[in-house]
Short mmCIF file of C-alpha atoms in Angstrom, two decimals:
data_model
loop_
_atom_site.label_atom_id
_atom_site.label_comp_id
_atom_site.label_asym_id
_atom_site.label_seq_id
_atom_site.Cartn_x
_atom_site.Cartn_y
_atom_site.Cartn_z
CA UNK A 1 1.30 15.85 -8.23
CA UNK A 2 4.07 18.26 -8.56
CA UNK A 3 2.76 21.04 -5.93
CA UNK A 4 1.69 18.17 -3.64
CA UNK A 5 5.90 16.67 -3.82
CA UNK A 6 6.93 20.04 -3.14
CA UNK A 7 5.15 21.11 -0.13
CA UNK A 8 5.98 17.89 1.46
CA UNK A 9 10.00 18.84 0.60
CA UNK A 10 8.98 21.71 2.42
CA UNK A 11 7.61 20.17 5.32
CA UNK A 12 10.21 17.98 5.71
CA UNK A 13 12.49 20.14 5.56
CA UNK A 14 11.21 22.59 8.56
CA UNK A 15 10.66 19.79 10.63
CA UNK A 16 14.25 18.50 9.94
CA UNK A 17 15.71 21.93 11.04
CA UNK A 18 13.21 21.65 14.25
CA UNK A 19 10.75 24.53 13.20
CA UNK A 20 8.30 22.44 13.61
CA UNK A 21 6.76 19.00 15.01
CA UNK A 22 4.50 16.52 13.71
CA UNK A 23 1.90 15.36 16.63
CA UNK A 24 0.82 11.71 15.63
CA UNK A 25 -1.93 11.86 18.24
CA UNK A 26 -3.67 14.79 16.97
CA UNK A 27 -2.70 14.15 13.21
CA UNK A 28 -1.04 17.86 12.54
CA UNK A 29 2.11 19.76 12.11
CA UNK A 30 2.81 22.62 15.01
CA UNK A 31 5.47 24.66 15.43
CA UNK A 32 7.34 23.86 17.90
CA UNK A 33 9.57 26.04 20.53
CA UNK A 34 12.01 23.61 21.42
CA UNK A 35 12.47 21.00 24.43
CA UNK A 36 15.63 19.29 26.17
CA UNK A 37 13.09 17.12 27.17
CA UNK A 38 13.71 13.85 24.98
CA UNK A 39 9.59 13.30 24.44
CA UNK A 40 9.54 11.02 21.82
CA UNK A 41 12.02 8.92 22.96
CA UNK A 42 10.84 8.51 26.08
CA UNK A 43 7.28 7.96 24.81
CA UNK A 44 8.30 5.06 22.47
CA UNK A 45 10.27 3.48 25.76
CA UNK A 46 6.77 3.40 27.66
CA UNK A 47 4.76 1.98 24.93
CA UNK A 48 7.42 -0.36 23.96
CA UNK A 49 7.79 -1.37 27.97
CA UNK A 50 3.33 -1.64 28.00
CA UNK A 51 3.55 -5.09 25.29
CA UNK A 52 4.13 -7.00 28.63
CA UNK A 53 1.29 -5.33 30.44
CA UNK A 54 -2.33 -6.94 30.59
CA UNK A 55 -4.87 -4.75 29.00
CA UNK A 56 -6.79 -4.94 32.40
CA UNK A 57 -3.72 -3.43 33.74
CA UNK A 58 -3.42 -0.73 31.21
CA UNK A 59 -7.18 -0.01 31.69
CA UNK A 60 -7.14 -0.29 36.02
CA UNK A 61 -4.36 2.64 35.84
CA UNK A 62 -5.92 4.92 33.87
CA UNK A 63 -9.90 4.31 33.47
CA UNK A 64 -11.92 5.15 36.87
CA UNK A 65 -15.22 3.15 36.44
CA UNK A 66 -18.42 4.92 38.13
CA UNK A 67 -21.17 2.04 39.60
CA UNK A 68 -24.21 1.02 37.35
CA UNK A 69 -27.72 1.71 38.26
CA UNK A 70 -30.25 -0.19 38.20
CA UNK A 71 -33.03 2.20 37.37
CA UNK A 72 -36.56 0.80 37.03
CA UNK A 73 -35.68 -1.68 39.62
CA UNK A 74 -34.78 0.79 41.56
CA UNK A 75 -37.33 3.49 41.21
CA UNK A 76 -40.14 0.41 41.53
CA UNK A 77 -38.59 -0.37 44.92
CA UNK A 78 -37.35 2.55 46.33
CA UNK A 79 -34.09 0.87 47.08
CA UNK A 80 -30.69 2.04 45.32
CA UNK A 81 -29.68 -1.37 43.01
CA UNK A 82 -25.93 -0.82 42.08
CA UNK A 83 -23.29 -2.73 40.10
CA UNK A 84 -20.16 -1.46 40.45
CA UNK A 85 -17.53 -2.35 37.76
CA UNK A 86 -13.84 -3.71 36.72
CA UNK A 87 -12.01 -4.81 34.17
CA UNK A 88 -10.52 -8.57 33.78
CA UNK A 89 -8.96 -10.60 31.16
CA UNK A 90 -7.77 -13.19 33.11
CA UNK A 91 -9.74 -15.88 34.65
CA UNK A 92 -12.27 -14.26 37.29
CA UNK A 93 -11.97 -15.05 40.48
CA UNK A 94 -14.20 -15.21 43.64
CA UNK A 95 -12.98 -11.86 44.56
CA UNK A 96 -14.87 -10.20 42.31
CA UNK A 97 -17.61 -11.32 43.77
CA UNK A 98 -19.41 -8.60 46.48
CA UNK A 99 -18.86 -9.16 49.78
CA UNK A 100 -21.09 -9.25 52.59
CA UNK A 101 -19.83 -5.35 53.54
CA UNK A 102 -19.77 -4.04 49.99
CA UNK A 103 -22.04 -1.23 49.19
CA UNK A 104 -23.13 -2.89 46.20
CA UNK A 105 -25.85 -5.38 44.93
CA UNK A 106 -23.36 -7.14 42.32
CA UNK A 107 -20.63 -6.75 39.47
CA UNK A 108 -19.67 -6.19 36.44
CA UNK A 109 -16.60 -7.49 34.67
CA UNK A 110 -15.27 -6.12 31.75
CA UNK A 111 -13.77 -9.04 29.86
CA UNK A 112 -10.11 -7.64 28.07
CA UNK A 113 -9.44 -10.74 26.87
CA UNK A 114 -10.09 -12.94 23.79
CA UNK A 115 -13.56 -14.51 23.75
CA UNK A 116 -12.13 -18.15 23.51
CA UNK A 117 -10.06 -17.77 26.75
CA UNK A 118 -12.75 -16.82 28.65
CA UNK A 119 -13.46 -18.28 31.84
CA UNK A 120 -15.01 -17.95 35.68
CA UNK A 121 -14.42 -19.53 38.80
CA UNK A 122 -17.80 -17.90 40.41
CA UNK A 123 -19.29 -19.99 42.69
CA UNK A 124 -22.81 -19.82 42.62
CA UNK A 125 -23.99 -18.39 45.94
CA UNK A 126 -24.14 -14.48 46.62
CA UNK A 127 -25.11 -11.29 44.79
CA UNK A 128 -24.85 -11.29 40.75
CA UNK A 129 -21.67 -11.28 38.39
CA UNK A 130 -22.09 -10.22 35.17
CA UNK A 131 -19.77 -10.57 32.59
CA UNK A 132 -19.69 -8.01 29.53
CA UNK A 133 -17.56 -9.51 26.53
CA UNK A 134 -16.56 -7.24 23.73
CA UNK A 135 -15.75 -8.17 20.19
CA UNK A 136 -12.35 -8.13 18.58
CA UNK A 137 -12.06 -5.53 16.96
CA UNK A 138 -13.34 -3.43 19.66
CA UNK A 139 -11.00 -4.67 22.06
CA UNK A 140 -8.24 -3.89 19.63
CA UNK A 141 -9.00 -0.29 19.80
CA UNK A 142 -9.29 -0.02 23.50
CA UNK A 143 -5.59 -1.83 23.40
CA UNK A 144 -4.67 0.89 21.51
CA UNK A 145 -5.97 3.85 22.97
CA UNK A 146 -4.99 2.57 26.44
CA UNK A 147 -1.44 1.48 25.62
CA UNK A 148 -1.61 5.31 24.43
CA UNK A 149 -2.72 6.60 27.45
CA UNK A 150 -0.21 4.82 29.50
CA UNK A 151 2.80 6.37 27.74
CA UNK A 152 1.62 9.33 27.83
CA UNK A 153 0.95 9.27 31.91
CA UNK A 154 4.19 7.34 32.69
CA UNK A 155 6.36 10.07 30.45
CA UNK A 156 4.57 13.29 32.20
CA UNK A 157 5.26 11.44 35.77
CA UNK A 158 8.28 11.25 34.53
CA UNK A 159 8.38 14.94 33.17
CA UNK A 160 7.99 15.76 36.94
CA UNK A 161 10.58 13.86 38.31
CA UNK A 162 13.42 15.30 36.04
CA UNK A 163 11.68 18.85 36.01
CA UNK A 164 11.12 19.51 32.98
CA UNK A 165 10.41 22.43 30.67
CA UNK A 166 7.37 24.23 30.29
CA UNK A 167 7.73 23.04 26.68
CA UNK A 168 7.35 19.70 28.07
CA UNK A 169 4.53 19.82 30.21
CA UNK A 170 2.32 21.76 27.88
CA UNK A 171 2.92 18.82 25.14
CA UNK A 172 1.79 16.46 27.59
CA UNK A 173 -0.86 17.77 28.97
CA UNK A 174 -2.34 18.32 25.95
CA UNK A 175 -1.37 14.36 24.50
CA UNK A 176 -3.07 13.66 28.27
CA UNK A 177 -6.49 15.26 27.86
CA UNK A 178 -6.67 13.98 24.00
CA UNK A 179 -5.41 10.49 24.76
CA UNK A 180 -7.84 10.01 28.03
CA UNK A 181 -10.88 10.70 25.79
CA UNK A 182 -10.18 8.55 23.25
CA UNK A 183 -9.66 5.90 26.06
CA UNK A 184 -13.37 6.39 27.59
CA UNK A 185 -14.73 6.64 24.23
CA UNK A 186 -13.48 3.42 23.20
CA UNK A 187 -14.56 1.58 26.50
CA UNK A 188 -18.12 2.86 26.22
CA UNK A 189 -18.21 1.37 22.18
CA UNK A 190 -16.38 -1.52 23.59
CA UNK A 191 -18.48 -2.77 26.55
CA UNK A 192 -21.15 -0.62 26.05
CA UNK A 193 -22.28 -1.05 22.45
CA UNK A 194 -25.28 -3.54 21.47
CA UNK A 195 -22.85 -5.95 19.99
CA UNK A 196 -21.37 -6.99 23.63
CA UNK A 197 -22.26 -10.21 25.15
CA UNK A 198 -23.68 -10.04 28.52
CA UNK A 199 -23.42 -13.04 30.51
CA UNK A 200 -24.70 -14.11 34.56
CA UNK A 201 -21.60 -15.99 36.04
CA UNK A 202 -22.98 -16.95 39.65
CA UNK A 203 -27.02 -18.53 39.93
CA UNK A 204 -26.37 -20.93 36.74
CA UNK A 205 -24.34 -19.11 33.77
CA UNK A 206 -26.32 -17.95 31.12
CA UNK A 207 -26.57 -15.19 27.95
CA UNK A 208 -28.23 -12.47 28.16
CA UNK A 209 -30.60 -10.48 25.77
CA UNK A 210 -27.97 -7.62 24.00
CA UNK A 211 -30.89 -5.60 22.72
CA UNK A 212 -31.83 -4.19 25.93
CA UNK A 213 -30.16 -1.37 27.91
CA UNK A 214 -27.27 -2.00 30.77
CA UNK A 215 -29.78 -0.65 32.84
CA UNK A 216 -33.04 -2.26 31.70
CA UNK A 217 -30.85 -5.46 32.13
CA UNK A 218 -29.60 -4.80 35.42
CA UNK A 219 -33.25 -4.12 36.50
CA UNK A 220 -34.09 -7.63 35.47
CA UNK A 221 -31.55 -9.19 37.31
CA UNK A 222 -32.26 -7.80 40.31
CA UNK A 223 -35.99 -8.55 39.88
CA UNK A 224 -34.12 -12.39 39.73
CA UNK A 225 -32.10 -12.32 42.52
CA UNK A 226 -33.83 -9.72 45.13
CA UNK A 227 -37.25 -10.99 44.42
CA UNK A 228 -38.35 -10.14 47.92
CA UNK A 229 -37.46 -6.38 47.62
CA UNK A 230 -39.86 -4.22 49.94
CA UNK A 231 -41.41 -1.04 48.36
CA UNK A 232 -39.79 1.55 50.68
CA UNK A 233 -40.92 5.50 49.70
CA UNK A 234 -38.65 7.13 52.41
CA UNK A 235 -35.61 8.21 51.15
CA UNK A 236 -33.58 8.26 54.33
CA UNK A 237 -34.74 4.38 55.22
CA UNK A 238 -33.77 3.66 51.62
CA UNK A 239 -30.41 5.18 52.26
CA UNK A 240 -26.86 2.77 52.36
CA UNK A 241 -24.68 5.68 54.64
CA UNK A 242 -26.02 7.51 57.31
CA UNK A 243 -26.14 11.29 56.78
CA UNK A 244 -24.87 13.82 59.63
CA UNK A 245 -28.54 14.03 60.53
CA UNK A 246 -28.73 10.14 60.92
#
């Protein structure tokens, strides 16, 4: 198409001159008011430099995971059941396991790495670990978006540093806010999608049931392992950290 080969002469040539800017991330043309700040470079360094990170690594520096509740277990009981969560794609060691002073009744892994290399050194006494295994091609997209996310943090620290323009630091805060979202929304479709495997590590490995809940799962674990649970209706017994008023 003849008008189609022209605009893109067009748009070439503006962005050539530095008029304007193509942002991959958003997938648009801006115009841009110029930067000393060498941003593309320097995000191409940091994803290039992020091939020889793990993608539990990627994920640990820029994904805060909030605890799991168990939630009919726990409103049955009256005592707070929570899981709190990591990421792994390595093999899983006994220190993921919750120890006598953690707040929490069990964990969850999430498993970065391929399927076939997975593996546990759990020993089978304590509180529950559950690993969550995602498929492939899910995994490739959190890779992805996290590897993204990475750059993008690393160059804006670096931004700092060097003080930058304002140019600069409006770019990447922008590239920040877009590129974290993608990030959580790929770890919830990930790990959090019916098509995960969930699997008990510790108290004889076996597969869970993926057509149930995270929660409605957790709830049956914990009807497993904490079969003794009292029903306590006071709140403040129920409580795991003492308020002011004790």
């Amino acid at each position: 198409d003849e008008k189609a080969k022209r605009l893109r002469s067009i748009v070439e040539s503006l962005e050539q001159k530095g008029l304007i800017t193509f942002r991959d991330f958003a997938d648009e043309y801006r115009i841009w008011s110029g930067s000393d700040f060498p941003l593309r470079e320097r995000l191409a360094l940091a994803r290039s430099e992020s091939v020889a990170l793990q993608t539990s690594e990627l994920l640990g520096s820029s994904v805060r995971l909030t605890p799991l509740i168990a939630s009919r277990h726990s409103q049955k009981h009256g005592v707070l059941r929570a899981f709190d969560r990591a990421f792994a794609d390595q093999l899983i060691e006994d220190v993921a396991k919750p120890g006598n002073e953690s707040p929490y009744d069990g964990s969850i892994v999430y498993w970065a790495g391929k399927e076939d290399e997975f593996g546990s050194h759990i020993s089978s006494e304590g509180r529950p670990v559950l690993a969550v295994i995602a498929d492939k091609k899910a995994l490739a997209e959190v890779r992805a978006a996290a590897v993204e996310a990475y750059a993008v943090a690393r160059v804006l620290t670096e931004a700092r540093n060097e003080n930058a323009d304002w140019v600069a630091f409006k770019e990447l805060a922008e590239r920040k806010s877009f590129v974290n979202q993608r990030l959580l929304v790929s770890v919830e479709l990930a790990w959090g999608s019916k098509d995960a495997k969930w699997r008990i590590l510790n108290g004889g490995e076996k597969i869970l049931s993926k057509q149930k809940s995270a929660s409605r799962l957790l709830s049956e674990v914990c009807e497993d392992y904490y079969p003794a649970t009292p029903l306590v209706k006071n709140e403040t017994i129920a409580r795991r950290i003492l308020t002011a008023q004790g």
